[in-house]
Tab-separated table of C-alpha atoms in Angstrom:
chain	number	residue	atom	x	y	z
A	1	MET	CA	-146.713	-84.221	1.048
A	2	ARG	CA	-148.579	-82.636	4.056
A	3	ASN	CA	-147.166	-83.127	7.883
A	4	VAL	CA	-150.305	-82.181	10.024
A	5	ALA	CA	-150.372	-83.193	14.291
A	6	LEU	CA	-152.900	-85.006	16.177
A	7	SER	CA	-150.912	-84.419	19.822
A	8	PRO	CA	-147.423	-83.287	20.136
A	9	GLN	CA	-146.389	-86.493	20.173
A	10	LEU	CA	-148.414	-88.195	17.403
A	11	HIS	CA	-147.401	-87.077	13.582
A	12	MET	CA	-149.374	-88.292	10.243
A	13	PHE	CA	-147.495	-88.181	7.092
A	14	VAL	CA	-150.415	-87.927	4.188
A	15	PHE	CA	-149.338	-88.696	0.983
A	16	ASP	CA	-150.791	-88.529	-2.302
A	17	VAL	CA	-151.334	-92.095	-1.667
A	18	GLY	CA	-151.613	-92.908	2.115
A	19	GLN	CA	-150.394	-91.774	5.095
A	20	ALA	CA	-148.571	-92.659	8.186
A	21	TYR	CA	-147.502	-91.834	11.071
A	22	LEU	CA	-144.988	-90.826	13.747
A	23	TRP	CA	-144.212	-91.207	16.773
A	24	ALA	CA	-141.859	-90.059	19.271
A	25	ASP	CA	-141.623	-90.937	22.498
A	26	ASP	CA	-138.126	-88.964	24.568
A	27	ASP	CA	-135.629	-92.386	23.898
A	28	GLY	CA	-137.272	-92.289	20.019
A	29	LEU	CA	-139.188	-92.124	17.314
A	30	THR	CA	-142.004	-95.600	15.412
A	31	LEU	CA	-142.828	-95.065	12.001
A	32	ILE	CA	-146.044	-96.618	10.923
A	33	ASP	CA	-145.681	-97.303	7.603
A	34	THR	CA	-143.688	-95.779	4.527
A	35	GLY	CA	-146.345	-95.161	1.970
A	36	VAL	CA	-145.342	-95.900	-1.521
A	37	ALA	CA	-141.878	-95.863	-3.301
A	38	GLY	CA	-140.092	-92.651	-2.853
A	39	SER	CA	-141.486	-91.401	0.022
A	40	ALA	CA	-138.411	-91.653	2.279
A	41	LYS	CA	-137.288	-88.089	1.088
A	42	VAL	CA	-140.696	-85.816	2.604
A	43	ILE	CA	-140.067	-88.164	5.321
A	44	GLU	CA	-136.979	-87.428	6.529
A	45	ALA	CA	-137.648	-83.734	5.508
A	46	ALA	CA	-140.374	-84.289	8.312
A	47	VAL	CA	-139.028	-86.117	10.179
A	48	HIS	CA	-136.612	-82.735	10.012
A	49	GLY	CA	-138.507	-80.187	10.224
A	50	LEU	CA	-139.845	-81.001	13.700
A	51	GLY	CA	-136.604	-81.146	15.241
A	52	TYR	CA	-134.909	-84.831	14.875
A	53	ASP	CA	-132.777	-86.017	13.238
A	54	ARG	CA	-133.198	-88.872	10.490
A	55	ARG	CA	-131.217	-91.446	12.731
A	56	ASP	CA	-133.910	-90.921	15.576
A	57	ILE	CA	-136.388	-93.290	13.952
A	58	ARG	CA	-135.517	-96.492	16.477
A	59	ARG	CA	-138.266	-98.888	14.476
A	60	ILE	CA	-140.622	-99.032	11.605
A	61	ILE	CA	-143.731	-101.070	11.864
A	62	VAL	CA	-145.836	-102.380	8.986
A	63	THR	CA	-149.047	-103.000	9.510
A	64	HIS	CA	-149.461	-104.875	6.060
A	65	ALA	CA	-147.429	-105.948	3.290
A	66	HIS	CA	-149.174	-103.266	0.690
A	67	ASP	CA	-146.889	-101.266	-1.797
A	68	ASP	CA	-148.529	-98.042	-1.006
A	69	HIS	CA	-147.057	-98.965	2.969
A	70	ILE	CA	-144.017	-101.453	2.859
A	71	GLY	CA	-142.958	-98.965	-0.147
A	72	SER	CA	-140.198	-96.470	1.670
A	73	VAL	CA	-139.129	-99.707	4.373
A	74	ALA	CA	-135.911	-99.830	2.555
A	75	ASP	CA	-134.961	-96.984	2.148
A	76	VAL	CA	-135.919	-95.459	6.080
A	77	ALA	CA	-134.365	-98.536	7.432
A	78	ALA	CA	-130.999	-98.161	5.999
A	79	TRP	CA	-130.630	-95.193	7.787
A	80	ASN	CA	-129.933	-96.374	10.958
A	81	SER	CA	-130.427	-99.948	11.025
A	82	ALA	CA	-133.970	-99.551	12.061
A	83	THR	CA	-135.934	-102.296	13.320
A	84	VAL	CA	-138.718	-103.979	11.221
A	85	VAL	CA	-141.695	-104.866	11.969
A	86	ALA	CA	-144.680	-106.702	10.856
A	87	HIS	CA	-146.542	-109.524	11.209
A	88	ARG	CA	-144.589	-113.387	10.732
A	89	LEU	CA	-147.506	-113.829	7.433
A	90	GLU	CA	-146.175	-111.077	5.996
A	91	ALA	CA	-142.281	-110.730	6.324
A	92	ALA	CA	-142.531	-113.518	3.225
A	93	VAL	CA	-144.014	-110.990	1.027
A	94	ILE	CA	-141.869	-107.532	2.743
A	95	ARG	CA	-139.120	-109.586	1.837
A	96	GLY	CA	-140.012	-110.290	-1.819
A	97	GLU	CA	-140.219	-113.742	-1.314
A	98	GLN	CA	-143.669	-113.707	-2.742
A	99	ARG	CA	-146.317	-111.565	-3.185
A	100	SER	CA	-149.478	-110.685	-0.939
A	101	PRO	CA	-152.740	-112.403	-2.479
A	102	ALA	CA	-155.234	-110.662	-4.155
A	103	PRO	CA	-158.820	-109.423	-2.702
A	104	VAL	CA	-161.779	-110.627	-3.323
A	105	ILE	CA	-163.522	-107.482	-5.322
A	106	THR	CA	-167.278	-107.112	-4.289
A	107	GLU	CA	-169.386	-105.628	-6.848
A	108	GLU	CA	-169.353	-101.861	-4.776
A	109	GLU	CA	-165.783	-101.606	-5.072
A	110	ARG	CA	-164.854	-102.574	-8.332
A	111	PRO	CA	-165.282	-99.085	-9.725
A	112	PHE	CA	-162.547	-97.950	-7.794
A	113	TYR	CA	-160.522	-100.826	-7.875
A	114	GLU	CA	-160.539	-100.248	-11.570
A	115	ARG	CA	-159.361	-96.757	-11.569
A	116	ILE	CA	-156.245	-97.551	-9.295
A	117	VAL	CA	-152.636	-97.233	-11.259
A	118	PRO	CA	-150.369	-98.922	-10.118
A	119	GLY	CA	-147.001	-97.535	-8.924
A	120	VAL	CA	-143.568	-97.775	-8.870
A	121	PRO	CA	-143.041	-101.412	-7.176
A	122	ALA	CA	-142.124	-101.922	-3.092
A	123	ALA	CA	-137.849	-102.829	-3.312
A	124	PRO	CA	-137.694	-105.669	-0.677
A	125	VAL	CA	-135.921	-105.730	2.355
A	126	PRO	CA	-132.773	-106.313	1.979
A	127	GLN	CA	-132.000	-108.167	5.867
A	128	ASN	CA	-135.254	-110.285	7.128
A	129	VAL	CA	-137.571	-108.453	9.677
A	130	ASP	CA	-136.164	-107.946	12.204
A	131	ARG	CA	-138.991	-109.363	14.904
A	132	GLU	CA	-141.894	-110.819	13.245
A	133	VAL	CA	-144.875	-110.360	15.369
A	134	THR	CA	-148.725	-112.184	16.046
A	135	ASP	CA	-151.279	-110.822	17.987
A	136	GLY	CA	-151.186	-109.836	21.873
A	137	ASP	CA	-147.472	-109.431	21.500
A	138	VAL	CA	-146.077	-106.001	23.521
A	139	LEU	CA	-144.080	-103.433	21.311
A	140	ASP	CA	-141.503	-101.087	23.786
A	141	PHE	CA	-143.460	-97.645	22.397
A	142	GLY	CA	-145.707	-95.179	24.210
A	143	GLY	CA	-146.142	-96.987	27.476
A	144	GLY	CA	-146.783	-100.552	25.889
A	145	ALA	CA	-148.581	-100.657	21.843
A	146	GLU	CA	-149.808	-104.189	21.472
A	147	VAL	CA	-150.123	-105.984	18.407
A	148	VAL	CA	-153.913	-106.717	17.608
A	149	GLY	CA	-154.104	-109.501	14.909
A	150	MET	CA	-156.519	-108.428	12.134
A	151	PRO	CA	-156.591	-111.062	9.764
A	152	GLY	CA	-158.631	-109.899	6.550
A	153	HIS	CA	-157.393	-107.138	4.782
A	154	THR	CA	-154.390	-109.797	4.476
A	155	PRO	CA	-154.090	-112.027	6.306
A	156	GLY	CA	-150.598	-110.691	8.728
A	157	SER	CA	-153.269	-107.074	9.127
A	158	ILE	CA	-151.806	-105.694	12.511
A	159	ALA	CA	-153.196	-102.960	14.213
A	160	ILE	CA	-151.179	-101.023	16.771
A	161	TYR	CA	-153.045	-99.797	20.249
A	162	LEU	CA	-151.790	-98.013	22.696
A	163	PRO	CA	-153.523	-98.813	26.150
A	164	GLY	CA	-152.072	-95.145	27.426
A	165	PRO	CA	-152.938	-92.828	25.481
A	166	GLN	CA	-155.998	-95.337	23.912
A	167	VAL	CA	-154.431	-94.758	20.402
A	168	LEU	CA	-155.028	-96.955	17.385
A	169	PHE	CA	-153.410	-97.583	14.522
A	170	THR	CA	-155.914	-100.016	12.058
A	171	GLY	CA	-153.689	-100.012	8.924
A	172	ASP	CA	-155.837	-100.733	6.342
A	173	SER	CA	-158.412	-102.719	8.236
A	174	VAL	CA	-160.926	-99.144	8.860
A	175	ALA	CA	-161.115	-96.516	6.810
A	176	SER	CA	-162.571	-93.045	6.679
A	177	VAL	CA	-164.531	-91.149	3.754
A	178	ASN	CA	-164.938	-87.041	4.384
A	179	GLY	CA	-164.573	-88.181	8.167
A	180	ARG	CA	-167.508	-91.363	8.131
A	181	ALA	CA	-164.956	-94.384	9.674
A	182	MET	CA	-166.176	-97.092	7.574
A	183	LEU	CA	-164.951	-101.073	6.516
A	184	GLY	CA	-161.689	-101.283	4.426
A	185	VAL	CA	-162.055	-102.100	1.284
A	186	PHE	CA	-160.345	-105.021	-1.319
A	187	ASN	CA	-160.566	-107.714	1.218
A	188	VAL	CA	-158.105	-110.837	1.096
A	189	ASP	CA	-161.120	-112.226	2.929
A	190	ARG	CA	-164.254	-109.975	4.445
A	191	THR	CA	-165.857	-112.311	6.486
A	192	ALA	CA	-162.378	-111.915	8.196
A	193	ALA	CA	-162.339	-108.452	7.741
A	194	ILE	CA	-165.205	-107.396	9.755
A	195	ALA	CA	-164.948	-110.270	12.500
A	196	SER	CA	-161.894	-107.948	12.929
A	197	PHE	CA	-163.016	-104.677	13.237
A	198	ARG	CA	-165.754	-105.722	15.006
A	199	ALA	CA	-163.464	-106.631	17.989
A	200	VAL	CA	-160.650	-104.223	17.275
A	201	VAL	CA	-163.755	-101.597	18.566
A	202	ARG	CA	-163.878	-103.090	21.656
A	203	ARG	CA	-161.028	-100.826	22.988
A	204	ASP	CA	-161.222	-97.838	24.376
A	205	VAL	CA	-160.372	-95.876	21.863
A	206	ASP	CA	-159.124	-91.835	21.910
A	207	VAL	CA	-156.981	-91.537	18.727
A	208	ALA	CA	-158.021	-93.517	15.766
A	209	CYS	CA	-154.909	-93.060	12.842
A	210	PHE	CA	-156.560	-95.161	9.567
A	211	GLY	CA	-153.950	-95.654	6.571
A	212	HIS	CA	-156.513	-94.407	4.897
A	213	GLY	CA	-158.911	-91.210	5.623
A	214	ASP	CA	-158.778	-88.286	7.671
A	215	PRO	CA	-158.546	-89.836	12.080
A	216	LEU	CA	-160.733	-90.368	14.470
A	217	LEU	CA	-160.092	-87.310	17.180
A	218	GLY	CA	-161.537	-87.246	20.430
A	219	ASP	CA	-163.823	-90.495	21.935
A	220	ALA	CA	-163.517	-92.208	18.249
A	221	GLY	CA	-164.588	-96.238	19.778
A	222	THR	CA	-167.865	-95.016	20.399
A	223	THR	CA	-167.939	-94.174	16.601
A	224	LEU	CA	-166.097	-97.326	15.658
A	225	ARG	CA	-168.183	-99.811	17.485
A	226	ASP	CA	-171.851	-97.704	16.696
A	227	VAL	CA	-170.543	-98.494	13.057
A	228	ALA	CA	-168.843	-101.970	14.280
A	229	GLU	CA	-173.089	-102.344	15.199
A	230	ARG	CA	-174.358	-101.911	11.293
A	231	PRO	CA	-174.539	-104.074	9.142
A	232	LEU	CA	-171.217	-104.544	7.110
A	233	GLU	CA	-171.395	-107.996	5.247
């Protein structure tokens, strides 16, 4: 795993598949997504390498309930009874009560989808998701973090927007390839995913952090709006 400093408060943890983000406030840490199952040890090592203790992680935010994002939620939450936050439509999947709906694969996506090697399934979170959120809710970190509903990739996908520092965490609703932003792939509802993309980029965004691909650093909103204005259908 690579630990990439994006700002003094923000680090990106890059796994073999996907990535997670750590936001540091004076009163504790927030982890956005957790990688695949088995990632807890490298997350712990990275947190310690930054001068924190693993028990400083106060909350875990799940952008959506795919295994490469919820794989280590149960392990990390057990360190200090961290608050697990997810959209109400994803909570049952995180608890292991139901499966996430299958994506509708486009012809362009099919060759990439067929090369995916299934990993170790995520362990269910033993307790209920502590806070089930929806669009417009505000979380107590980063000066007030806005939950943005992003239906399309999954029914309960969310983005997290920090208005003060103008940081946007998109989960898999947006991605980047070779430094170029794009609509995320493998969506359950592509039309809804496109609408979510175009809505979220109306915000003032300086740094955009994706579930897959390099982040955009510096006036990211302009780049995202340029992409959103092109044909995405």
